[in-house]
Coordinates of C-alpha atoms in Angstrom, one line a residue:
Chain W
M1 CA 12.4 37.4 -0.7
Q2 CA 14.9 34.6 -0.7
F3 CA 15.2 32.0 -3.4
G4 CA 17.4 29.0 -3.4
I5 CA 17.8 25.3 -3.9
M6 CA 17.3 22.3 -1.8
S7 CA 19.1 19.0 -2.3
V8 CA 18.1 15.7 -0.9
S9 CA 21.7 14.5 -1.7
D10 CA 20.5 11.4 -3.7
I11 CA 23.0 9.6 -5.9
T12 CA 20.8 8.4 -8.7
R13 CA 21.6 6.7 -12.0
D14 CA 21.1 9.0 -15.0
P15 CA 18.4 7.2 -16.9
V16 CA 19.5 8.8 -20.2
N17 CA 23.1 7.7 -20.3
D18 CA 23.0 5.0 -17.6
Y19 CA 25.7 6.7 -15.6
T20 CA 25.8 6.5 -11.8
P21 CA 28.0 9.2 -10.2
S22 CA 30.3 8.2 -7.4
E23 CA 29.8 9.6 -3.9
A24 CA 33.0 11.6 -4.4
E25 CA 31.6 13.1 -7.6
R26 CA 28.2 14.0 -6.1
I27 CA 29.8 15.6 -3.0
R28 CA 32.2 17.7 -5.1
D29 CA 29.4 18.6 -7.5
L30 CA 27.0 19.8 -4.8
V31 CA 29.7 22.2 -3.7
R32 CA 30.0 23.4 -7.3
I33 CA 26.3 23.7 -7.6
S34 CA 26.2 25.7 -4.4
K35 CA 28.8 28.1 -5.6
K36 CA 26.9 28.5 -8.8
T37 CA 23.8 29.2 -6.9
E38 CA 25.4 32.2 -5.4
E39 CA 26.9 33.3 -8.7
V40 CA 23.6 33.4 -10.4
G41 CA 22.2 35.6 -7.7
L42 CA 20.2 33.2 -5.6
D43 CA 20.3 33.3 -1.8
V44 CA 20.0 29.9 -0.2
V45 CA 21.4 26.4 -0.4
A46 CA 19.7 23.7 1.7
V47 CA 20.9 20.1 2.0
G48 CA 19.1 17.1 3.5
E49 CA 20.3 14.6 6.0
H50 CA 20.3 10.8 5.3
H51 CA 22.2 7.9 6.8
N52 CA 22.0 5.3 4.1
P53 CA 22.9 4.9 0.4
P54 CA 22.0 6.1 -2.2
F55 CA 22.4 9.4 -0.3
F56 CA 25.6 11.1 0.8
S57 CA 24.6 13.9 3.2
S58 CA 25.1 12.2 6.6
S59 CA 27.1 15.2 7.9
P60 CA 25.4 18.4 6.8
T61 CA 27.3 20.8 9.0
T62 CA 30.7 19.7 7.5
L63 CA 29.3 20.1 4.0
L64 CA 27.6 23.5 4.7
A65 CA 30.7 24.9 6.5
N66 CA 32.7 24.1 3.3
I67 CA 30.1 25.7 1.1
A68 CA 29.9 28.8 3.4
A69 CA 33.7 29.1 3.3
Q70 CA 33.7 29.3 -0.5
T71 CA 30.8 31.8 -0.8
E72 CA 30.2 35.3 0.3
R73 CA 26.5 35.9 0.5
L74 CA 24.8 32.6 0.4
T75 CA 22.8 31.4 3.4
V76 CA 23.3 27.7 4.1
T77 CA 20.6 25.6 5.7
T78 CA 19.2 22.1 5.9
S79 CA 16.2 20.3 4.3
T80 CA 16.0 18.8 6.8
T81 CA 18.1 18.1 10.0
L82 CA 16.7 15.1 11.7
I83 CA 15.4 16.3 15.1
T84 CA 14.3 12.7 15.9
T85 CA 17.5 10.6 15.6
N86 CA 20.1 13.3 16.4
D87 CA 20.9 14.1 19.9
P88 CA 19.7 17.7 20.4
V89 CA 22.9 18.4 22.3
R90 CA 24.9 17.5 19.2
I91 CA 22.6 19.6 17.0
A92 CA 23.1 22.6 19.4
E93 CA 26.9 22.2 19.3
E94 CA 27.3 21.5 15.6
Y95 CA 25.0 24.2 14.2
A96 CA 26.4 26.8 16.7
M97 CA 29.8 26.0 15.2
L98 CA 28.5 26.3 11.7
Q99 CA 26.9 29.6 12.7
H100 CA 30.3 30.9 13.9
L101 CA 32.2 29.7 10.9
S102 CA 29.7 31.0 8.4
G103 CA 29.5 34.4 10.1
G104 CA 25.8 33.9 10.7
R105 CA 25.0 33.0 7.1
M106 CA 23.0 29.9 8.2
D107 CA 19.8 28.7 9.7
L108 CA 18.4 25.2 9.9
M109 CA 15.2 23.3 9.2
L110 CA 14.0 20.5 11.5
G111 CA 12.2 17.4 10.2
R112 CA 11.4 14.0 11.5
G113 CA 12.7 11.8 8.7
N114 CA 10.4 9.2 7.1
T115 CA 12.7 6.2 6.9
G116 CA 11.7 3.6 9.5
P117 CA 15.0 1.7 9.6
V118 CA 17.0 4.8 10.5
Y119 CA 15.6 5.2 13.9
P120 CA 17.0 2.0 15.4
W121 CA 20.4 2.7 14.0
F122 CA 20.4 5.6 16.4
G123 CA 18.7 3.8 19.2
Q124 CA 15.3 5.3 18.6
D125 CA 11.8 4.0 17.6
I126 CA 9.8 5.5 14.7
R127 CA 6.6 5.0 16.6
Q128 CA 7.9 7.7 19.0
G129 CA 8.9 10.0 16.1
L130 CA 6.6 12.8 16.9
P131 CA 7.1 13.1 20.7
L132 CA 10.9 12.8 20.0
A133 CA 10.8 15.7 17.6
L134 CA 8.8 17.9 19.9
E135 CA 10.8 17.1 23.0
N136 CA 14.2 17.3 21.3
Y137 CA 13.4 20.7 20.0
N138 CA 12.2 22.0 23.4
L139 CA 15.7 21.0 24.7
L140 CA 17.5 22.5 21.7
H141 CA 15.7 25.7 22.2
R142 CA 16.9 26.0 25.7
L143 CA 20.5 24.9 25.0
W144 CA 20.9 27.9 22.7
R145 CA 19.3 30.3 25.1
E146 CA 20.6 29.3 28.6
D147 CA 24.2 29.1 29.5
V148 CA 23.5 26.3 32.0
V149 CA 20.7 23.8 31.5
D150 CA 19.2 21.4 33.9
W151 CA 16.8 19.1 31.9
E152 CA 15.0 15.9 32.1
G153 CA 12.8 14.3 29.5
S154 CA 11.4 11.0 28.2
F155 CA 14.1 10.1 25.7
R156 CA 17.5 11.5 26.4
T157 CA 19.8 11.1 29.4
P158 CA 19.0 14.0 31.8
L159 CA 21.4 16.9 31.9
Q160 CA 22.6 18.6 35.0
G161 CA 24.4 21.9 34.8
F162 CA 25.2 21.4 31.1
T163 CA 26.6 24.1 28.9
S164 CA 26.4 23.7 25.1
T165 CA 29.5 25.2 23.5
P166 CA 30.3 27.3 21.6
R167 CA 27.5 29.7 22.6
P168 CA 25.7 30.9 19.5
L169 CA 27.3 33.7 17.5
D170 CA 26.8 36.9 19.3
D171 CA 24.7 34.9 21.7
V172 CA 21.9 34.9 19.2
P173 CA 20.5 31.5 18.3
P174 CA 20.2 30.5 14.7
F175 CA 16.8 30.9 13.1
V176 CA 14.9 27.6 13.0
W177 CA 12.3 26.3 10.5
H178 CA 10.0 23.4 11.3
G179 CA 9.1 21.3 8.3
S180 CA 6.0 19.1 8.1
I181 CA 3.5 17.9 5.6
R182 CA 0.5 17.0 7.6
T183 CA 1.3 17.1 11.3
P184 CA -0.4 20.0 13.1
E185 CA 1.7 19.4 16.3
I186 CA 4.8 20.5 14.4
A187 CA 3.1 23.6 13.0
E188 CA 1.9 24.3 16.5
Q189 CA 5.5 24.1 17.9
A190 CA 6.8 26.4 15.2
A191 CA 4.0 28.9 16.0
Y192 CA 4.5 28.6 19.7
Y193 CA 8.2 29.5 19.5
G194 CA 7.7 32.1 16.7
N195 CA 9.9 30.0 14.4
G196 CA 9.5 29.5 10.7
F197 CA 7.3 26.9 9.0
F198 CA 8.4 25.2 5.9
A199 CA 6.1 23.1 3.6
N200 CA 7.7 20.5 1.4
H201 CA 5.3 21.4 -1.4
I202 CA 6.7 18.9 -3.8
F203 CA 4.8 15.6 -3.8
W204 CA 1.4 16.7 -2.6
P205 CA -1.5 18.6 -4.0
K206 CA -1.5 22.3 -2.9
E207 CA -4.5 21.7 -0.5
H208 CA -2.2 20.0 2.0
T209 CA 0.2 22.9 2.0
K210 CA -2.6 25.4 2.2
R211 CA -4.2 23.8 5.2
M212 CA -1.0 23.5 7.2
V213 CA 0.3 27.0 6.4
Q214 CA -3.1 28.5 7.4
F215 CA -3.1 26.6 10.6
Y216 CA 0.5 27.7 11.4
R217 CA -0.3 31.3 10.6
Q218 CA -3.4 31.3 12.9
R219 CA -1.4 29.8 15.7
F220 CA 1.6 32.2 15.2
E221 CA -0.9 35.1 15.8
H222 CA -2.4 33.2 18.7
Y223 CA 1.0 33.1 20.5
G224 CA 1.5 36.8 19.9
H225 CA 4.4 36.8 17.6
G226 CA 2.7 39.0 15.1
T227 CA -0.4 38.8 12.8
A228 CA -1.1 35.7 10.9
K229 CA 0.1 37.2 7.6
Q230 CA 3.4 38.1 9.3
A231 CA 4.3 34.4 10.1
I232 CA 7.5 33.2 8.5
V233 CA 6.7 30.7 5.7
G234 CA 9.0 28.8 3.3
L235 CA 8.0 26.6 0.5
G236 CA 9.7 23.8 -1.5
G237 CA 9.1 23.4 -5.1
Q238 CA 10.4 21.8 -8.2
T239 CA 11.2 23.3 -11.6
F240 CA 12.7 22.4 -14.9
I241 CA 13.0 25.2 -17.4
G242 CA 13.3 24.9 -21.2
K243 CA 13.4 27.2 -24.1
T244 CA 9.9 26.1 -24.9
S245 CA 7.4 24.1 -22.8
Q246 CA 7.9 21.2 -25.2
E247 CA 11.6 21.2 -24.8
A248 CA 11.4 21.4 -21.1
R249 CA 9.0 18.4 -21.0
D250 CA 11.1 16.4 -23.4
R251 CA 14.3 16.9 -21.5
F252 CA 12.9 16.4 -18.1
R253 CA 10.6 13.5 -18.8
P254 CA 13.1 10.6 -18.6
Y255 CA 14.2 11.9 -15.2
F256 CA 10.7 12.4 -14.0
D257 CA 9.6 9.0 -15.2
N258 CA 12.4 7.2 -13.4
A259 CA 12.6 9.4 -10.4
P260 CA 12.7 7.9 -6.9
V261 CA 9.4 8.4 -5.0
Y262 CA 7.1 9.4 -7.8
G263 CA 8.7 7.8 -10.8
H264 CA 6.8 5.0 -12.5
G265 CA 3.6 6.5 -11.3
P266 CA 1.6 9.5 -12.5
S267 CA 2.4 11.1 -15.8
L268 CA 4.5 14.3 -15.9
E269 CA 1.4 16.1 -17.2
D270 CA -0.9 14.9 -14.4
F271 CA 1.7 15.5 -11.7
S272 CA 2.3 19.0 -13.1
T273 CA -1.4 19.8 -13.0
M274 CA -2.0 18.5 -9.5
T275 CA 1.2 19.4 -7.6
P276 CA 3.5 22.5 -7.5
L277 CA 5.9 20.9 -10.1
A278 CA 6.7 23.5 -12.7
V279 CA 8.1 22.2 -16.0
G280 CA 8.0 24.5 -19.0
S281 CA 9.2 27.7 -20.6
V282 CA 10.5 30.6 -18.5
Q283 CA 7.1 32.3 -18.6
E284 CA 5.2 29.1 -17.6
V285 CA 7.5 28.5 -14.7
I286 CA 7.1 32.1 -13.5
D287 CA 3.4 31.9 -13.8
K288 CA 3.1 28.7 -11.8
I289 CA 5.4 30.0 -9.0
M290 CA 3.5 33.3 -8.9
G291 CA 0.4 31.3 -8.1
F292 CA 1.8 29.9 -4.8
R293 CA 1.2 33.1 -2.8
E294 CA -2.4 32.9 -3.7
Y295 CA -2.9 29.9 -1.4
V296 CA -0.1 30.4 1.3
G297 CA -0.1 34.2 1.4
D298 CA 3.1 36.4 1.1
Y299 CA 6.0 34.3 2.1
Q300 CA 9.7 34.6 2.7
R301 CA 11.6 31.7 1.2
Q302 CA 11.3 29.6 -1.9
L303 CA 13.5 26.6 -2.4
F304 CA 13.7 24.5 -5.6
L305 CA 14.6 20.9 -5.9
I306 CA 16.7 20.8 -9.0
D307 CA 19.7 18.4 -8.5
H308 CA 17.9 15.0 -8.1
A309 CA 16.7 12.0 -10.0
G310 CA 20.0 11.6 -11.8
L311 CA 20.0 14.9 -13.5
P312 CA 23.6 15.5 -14.7
T313 CA 25.5 18.3 -13.0
D314 CA 25.9 20.2 -16.2
M315 CA 22.2 20.3 -16.7
V316 CA 21.7 21.4 -13.1
L317 CA 24.2 24.3 -13.6
E318 CA 22.3 25.2 -16.8
Q319 CA 19.0 25.2 -14.9
L320 CA 20.6 27.5 -12.3
D321 CA 21.6 29.9 -15.1
L322 CA 18.0 30.0 -16.2
L323 CA 16.6 30.2 -12.7
G324 CA 18.9 33.0 -11.6
G325 CA 19.1 34.8 -14.9
E326 CA 15.5 34.7 -16.2
V327 CA 13.0 33.4 -13.6
V328 CA 14.0 34.7 -10.2
P329 CA 14.6 38.3 -11.2
V330 CA 11.0 38.5 -12.5
L331 CA 9.6 36.7 -9.5
R332 CA 11.4 39.0 -7.1
K333 CA 10.0 42.1 -8.9
E334 CA 6.5 40.7 -9.2
L335 CA 6.2 39.2 -5.8
E336 CA 7.6 42.3 -4.0
S337 CA 5.2 44.5 -5.9
K338 CA 2.3 42.4 -4.6
R339 CA 3.7 41.9 -1.1
D340 CA 1.7 43.3 1.8
P341 CA 3.8 46.2 3.2
E342 CA 3.4 44.8 6.8
V343 CA 4.9 41.4 5.8
A344 CA 8.7 40.9 6.0
A345 CA 10.3 40.2 2.6
N346 CA 12.9 37.8 4.1
P347 CA 13.2 35.5 7.0
P348 CA 15.2 37.0 9.9
S349 CA 18.9 37.1 9.1
H350 CA 21.6 36.9 11.8
A351 CA 21.9 40.7 11.6
D352 CA 18.2 41.1 12.1
L353 CA 18.2 38.9 15.1
V354 CA 21.2 40.7 16.6
K355 CA 19.4 44.0 16.1
A356 CA 16.2 42.6 17.7
K357 CA 18.1 41.4 20.7
Y358 CA 20.6 44.2 21.3
G359 CA 19.3 47.2 19.4
D360 CA 22.4 49.4 18.9
A361 CA 24.3 47.9 21.9
E362 CA 27.3 45.6 21.4
P363 CA 26.3 41.9 21.3
R364 CA 27.4 39.7 24.2
Q365 CA 30.6 37.8 23.6
P366 CA 30.8 35.0 26.2
R367 CA 34.3 34.5 27.7
P368 CA 34.7 31.4 29.9
N369 CA 35.9 31.5 33.4
A370 CA 39.2 29.9 34.1
N371 CA 39.6 26.1 33.9
R372 CA 39.4 24.9 37.5
G373 CA 41.9 22.3 36.7
D374 CA 39.4 19.5 36.2
N375 CA 38.6 20.9 32.7
V376 CA 35.3 22.5 33.7
T377 CA 34.4 25.9 34.9
G378 CA 31.7 25.0 37.4
A379 CA 28.2 26.2 37.7
S380 CA 28.9 29.6 36.3
P381 CA 30.8 28.9 33.0
Y382 CA 31.2 32.4 31.6
Q383 CA 32.6 35.6 33.1
D384 CA 29.2 37.2 32.7
S385 CA 27.0 34.2 33.4
E386 CA 24.2 34.8 35.8
G387 CA 24.8 33.2 39.2
A388 CA 27.7 33.5 41.6
E389 CA 31.1 32.6 40.4
A390 CA 32.9 30.3 42.8
V391 CA 35.9 31.8 44.5
Y392 CA 38.9 29.5 45.0
P393 CA 41.0 31.1 47.7
V394 CA 44.8 30.7 47.3
L395 CA 45.7 28.3 50.0
Chain U
M1 CA -41.1 15.6 1.3
T2 CA -39.5 17.9 3.8
H3 CA -36.1 16.3 4.2
D4 CA -33.2 16.5 1.9
P5 CA -33.0 13.5 -0.4
F6 CA -30.7 10.7 0.7
R7 CA -27.5 10.6 -1.2
L8 CA -27.0 7.0 -2.1
V9 CA -23.7 6.0 -3.8
V10 CA -23.1 2.8 -5.7
V11 CA -19.5 1.7 -6.0
S12 CA -19.4 -1.1 -8.6
A13 CA -16.3 -2.9 -9.7
G14 CA -17.9 -4.8 -12.5
A15 CA -15.4 -5.1 -15.3
S16 CA -17.6 -6.0 -18.3
D17 CA -20.5 -4.2 -19.9
P18 CA -23.1 -5.5 -19.2
S19 CA -21.8 -6.8 -16.0
S20 CA -23.6 -9.0 -13.5
T21 CA -22.0 -7.0 -10.7
H22 CA -23.5 -3.8 -12.1
L23 CA -26.7 -5.6 -12.5
L24 CA -26.8 -6.7 -8.8
A25 CA -25.8 -3.2 -7.7
D26 CA -28.5 -1.6 -9.9
R27 CA -31.2 -3.9 -8.7
T28 CA -30.2 -3.2 -5.1
A29 CA -30.1 0.5 -5.6
Q30 CA -33.5 0.6 -7.4
R31 CA -35.0 -1.3 -4.5
A32 CA -33.4 1.1 -1.9
V33 CA -34.7 4.1 -3.9
A34 CA -38.2 2.7 -4.0
L35 CA -38.3 1.8 -0.3
A36 CA -37.0 5.3 0.6
R37 CA -39.7 6.9 -1.5
E38 CA -42.3 4.8 0.2
H39 CA -41.0 6.2 3.4
G40 CA -41.3 9.7 2.1
R41 CA -37.7 10.4 1.2
D42 CA -36.3 11.0 -2.2
V43 CA -33.0 9.7 -3.2
Q44 CA -30.1 11.2 -5.2
L45 CA -28.3 8.2 -6.7
S46 CA -24.7 8.4 -7.8
V47 CA -22.8 5.6 -9.4
I48 CA -19.0 5.2 -9.2
Q49 CA -17.7 2.7 -11.7
V50 CA -14.3 1.6 -10.5
R51 CA -13.4 0.5 -14.0
E52 CA -13.3 4.1 -15.1
L53 CA -10.9 5.0 -12.3
L54 CA -8.5 2.2 -13.1
P55 CA -6.0 4.4 -15.0
E56 CA -5.6 6.4 -11.8
L57 CA -5.4 3.4 -9.4
P58 CA -1.7 2.5 -9.8
Q59 CA -0.5 6.0 -8.8
A60 CA -3.0 6.1 -6.0
L61 CA -1.6 2.8 -4.7
S62 CA 2.1 3.7 -5.2
S63 CA 2.2 7.3 -4.1
Q64 CA -1.3 8.2 -2.6
F65 CA -1.5 10.5 -5.6
M66 CA -5.2 10.9 -6.4
G67 CA -6.1 11.8 -10.0
P68 CA -9.0 14.1 -10.8
K69 CA -11.5 11.2 -11.2
F70 CA -10.4 9.7 -7.9
R71 CA -10.9 13.0 -6.2
A72 CA -14.4 13.4 -7.7
A73 CA -15.2 9.9 -6.5
I74 CA -14.0 10.8 -3.0
D75 CA -16.0 14.0 -2.9
T76 CA -19.1 11.9 -3.8
L77 CA -18.4 9.4 -1.0
V78 CA -17.8 12.1 1.6
A79 CA -21.3 13.3 1.0
A80 CA -22.9 9.8 0.9
D81 CA -25.7 8.9 3.3
G82 CA -25.5 5.3 2.3
I83 CA -23.3 3.1 0.0
I84 CA -23.8 0.0 -2.1
A85 CA -20.4 -1.6 -2.7
A86 CA -20.4 -4.4 -5.3
A87 CA -17.5 -6.5 -6.4
P88 CA -16.9 -9.4 -8.8
V89 CA -15.1 -12.3 -7.2
Y90 CA -11.9 -13.2 -9.0
K91 CA -9.7 -16.1 -7.9
A92 CA -11.6 -16.6 -4.7
G93 CA -11.5 -12.9 -3.5
A94 CA -13.1 -9.6 -4.3
S95 CA -11.4 -8.2 -7.4
A96 CA -8.2 -6.2 -7.0
A97 CA -9.8 -3.1 -8.5
F98 CA -12.5 -3.2 -5.8
T99 CA -10.2 -3.8 -2.9
G100 CA -7.6 -1.4 -4.4
F101 CA -10.2 1.4 -4.6
F102 CA -11.2 1.1 -0.9
Q103 CA -7.6 0.5 0.3
V104 CA -6.4 3.9 -0.9
L105 CA -9.2 5.9 0.7
D106 CA -8.5 7.8 3.9
N107 CA -9.2 5.5 6.8
D108 CA -11.8 7.8 8.2
L109 CA -13.6 8.8 5.0
L110 CA -16.5 6.4 5.6
I111 CA -16.9 6.3 9.3
G112 CA -20.4 5.3 10.4
K113 CA -21.8 5.1 6.9
P114 CA -24.2 2.3 6.2
V115 CA -23.1 0.0 3.4
I116 CA -24.7 -2.9 1.5
L117 CA -22.0 -5.4 0.6
A118 CA -22.6 -7.3 -2.6
A119 CA -20.6 -9.7 -4.8
T120 CA -21.1 -11.8 -7.9
A121 CA -19.2 -14.8 -9.0
G122 CA -19.1 -17.5 -11.6
T123 CA -19.9 -20.2 -9.0
S124 CA -21.7 -20.3 -5.7
R125 CA -18.6 -21.8 -4.1
H126 CA -17.5 -18.1 -3.6
A127 CA -20.5 -17.3 -1.5
L128 CA -18.6 -16.5 1.6
V129 CA -16.4 -13.8 0.1
V130 CA -19.0 -11.1 1.1
D131 CA -19.1 -12.0 4.7
E132 CA -15.7 -13.4 5.3
E133 CA -13.6 -11.0 3.3
M134 CA -15.4 -7.8 2.3
R135 CA -17.1 -7.4 5.7
S136 CA -13.7 -7.2 7.4
L137 CA -12.4 -4.5 5.0
F138 CA -15.5 -2.4 5.8
A139 CA -15.1 -3.1 9.5
Y140 CA -11.6 -1.7 9.2
L141 CA -13.0 1.4 7.5
R142 CA -15.4 1.6 10.4
T143 CA -18.5 1.6 8.2
L144 CA -21.7 0.0 9.2
P145 CA -22.4 -2.9 6.8
V146 CA -26.0 -4.0 6.9
P147 CA -26.7 -7.5 8.3
T148 CA -27.7 -9.0 5.0
G149 CA -24.8 -9.5 2.6
L150 CA -25.7 -10.0 -1.0
F151 CA -24.1 -12.7 -3.2
A152 CA -25.2 -13.8 -6.6
A153 CA -23.9 -16.7 -8.7
P154 CA -25.4 -17.2 -12.2
E155 CA -28.3 -19.4 -10.9
D156 CA -29.3 -16.7 -8.3
F157 CA -30.2 -14.1 -10.9
S158 CA -33.3 -16.0 -11.8
S159 CA -34.2 -16.9 -8.2
T160 CA -36.8 -15.1 -6.1
A161 CA -34.7 -15.8 -3.1
L162 CA -32.1 -13.3 -4.3
T163 CA -34.9 -10.7 -4.9
Q164 CA -36.0 -11.2 -1.3
R165 CA -32.4 -10.8 0.0
I166 CA -32.0 -7.6 -2.1
D167 CA -35.3 -6.4 -0.6
R168 CA -34.1 -7.2 2.9
A169 CA -30.7 -5.5 2.4
A170 CA -32.3 -2.5 0.9
K171 CA -34.7 -2.1 3.7
E172 CA -31.9 -2.4 6.2
L173 CA -29.9 0.3 4.4
V174 CA -32.9 2.6 4.3
L175 CA -33.6 2.2 8.0
L176 CA -30.0 2.9 8.8
M177 CA -29.9 6.0 6.6
E178 CA -33.2 7.2 8.2
S179 CA -31.7 6.7 11.7
G180 CA -29.1 9.4 10.9
F181 CA -26.5 7.1 12.6
A182 CA -23.6 8.2 10.4
R183 CA -24.3 11.9 11.0
S184 CA -24.8 11.4 14.7
V185 CA -21.6 9.5 15.0
R186 CA -19.8 12.3 13.2
E187 CA -21.4 15.0 15.2
D188 CA -21.2 13.5 18.6
S189 CA -18.1 11.3 18.7
W190 CA -15.9 12.1 15.7
G191 CA -13.1 13.0 18.0
S192 CA -13.1 9.5 19.6
Y193 CA -11.8 8.0 16.3
Q194 CA -8.2 8.2 15.2
H195 CA -7.7 10.7 12.5
E196 CA -5.0 12.3 10.5
Y197 CA -5.0 16.0 9.8
G198 CA -6.5 16.7 6.4
S199 CA -7.9 13.2 6.1
A200 CA -11.5 12.2 5.3
G201 CA -11.0 13.6 1.9
G202 CA -9.6 16.9 3.2
T203 CA -12.5 17.5 5.6
E204 CA -10.8 16.5 8.8
V205 CA -9.3 19.8 9.9
G206 CA -10.3 19.9 13.5
V207 CA -7.3 20.1 15.9
N208 CA -7.5 19.0 19.5
F209 CA -5.1 21.1 21.6
D210 CA -5.8 19.2 24.8
T211 CA -3.4 16.4 24.2
D212 CA 0.0 15.3 25.6
L213 CA 1.6 16.0 22.2
M214 CA 0.2 19.5 21.9
R215 CA 1.4 20.2 25.5
L216 CA 4.9 18.9 24.4
A217 CA 4.7 21.0 21.3
T218 CA 4.3 24.1 23.4
G219 CA 7.3 23.6 25.7
G220 CA 5.5 21.2 28.1
S221 CA 6.6 17.9 29.4
H222 CA 5.9 14.5 27.8
R223 CA 6.1 12.8 31.2
P224 CA 3.0 12.5 33.3
S225 CA 3.9 14.7 36.3

């Protein structure tokens, strides 16, 4: 099973010492945090996408490529990539590039984004958020699987004879997760394509997560990708670990009380009772996380939000030591011992997807046809593309 | 008595104890119980005192985060056959506690349920709050407020006219509960209302696959072809 962290890339004043980090510091520190994530034995770093202060992650693939370049094993991913306001053509190109540069150590998670003003900045309308998300993914799915795409939809300019470059690494598209809190259409799309489903699992009572995951699992089976229990599920979550439960609560409380979104609202105690938030001793955190599988079934990826709400970087690094050193090793052991043997322990890696597509054969390595002189190759872009290559007789 | 008892829920936002709002709600509830029994139906009466939920209201308003008391209140309302909703009037409007409580409920929690609207105030100059303000809130929630709205200023509590209006409203409520309107609406045309997945207190989990969005989700086209 994969464990990792997810960052929303917020730049928040530390309520304890009144210090607000600069953008430069937070960007640099997230790279440090990511390297540390690998060092302590975790598997995944996910970063969100935002286009306004106080967030810095407007360009996730640049950041993730940098992280991938400085790590060996880590899978880099997003939490989430905006499938609504980004052009799916650009997503296809950028994440294929990230896939090449990371050697396949990446996947991506698609979400709609919940900030109304962002949509018009990119020429879109939040009232069309759901159809945009669904249509854009349909196009993205094809761009990574067909060398030449003719396409027409409701939102984007039509495409005629378009080829998204580079083709995915080994001509195997990145694994995709669809994230949603309460939209069955998104879970349905994830199930239809056999993609992963990721539940935010932070702000809401577990019933929301349970309902959506159950629905996704049923529909995954309905579309013939496997049994319901074999569907690929990821969960968010939030932890703060202390030597004792009291110490954990004392240290985390000022950050909780002032946090964006839920700060100045419910008490830490109430929020801990009613949501997946786990604040306490190592054993308490382990116990709470062990409970997640009881309502979502055996799952493949667990991400924790630990670098937000103004928590200083040193504290985040210390939390990673505790997570990687004391919590996750126990969780791995316990969760694997309970896992149904027919359920995959991990989401598909690039190697798994290559194996599934080619078996033991060599993966396809697309090589373009010659530039015709007008900087395009015509209707048959690669030497092995389907369709007849145009012949240009020497005149 | 062969039928299940009616589940009647009083939501009272009276702030003091004793409270004239509770008093009006109680009198109305007792009358409804008596009338239902005359019609051969027993009544199971639950009372939600909004005052007790107040510590949980700010978080419900700010982050839709329902505390345990709120969730118990919602469970009680989901099962209600009829509701008596009573508010004190503060500064020319139903109290913030009252409107706050109903504003954080799922939009479709109360669809089709019959409701008696009741308010109390320190002066009869607030008499239209029930019909001009509260009635529109309950229309938005797509409930079925009974024709007779109840309003009581201090002088009304000793008036037989109020007793008659209580009697009238209670009778209207019992008739609407007997008609099974809320249940029929839910059984026959639930799908014709706008819902969110998981709403109605977590009971709305039906999914309609025959929609343009579902076709788009499964690789289809958004455009009418």
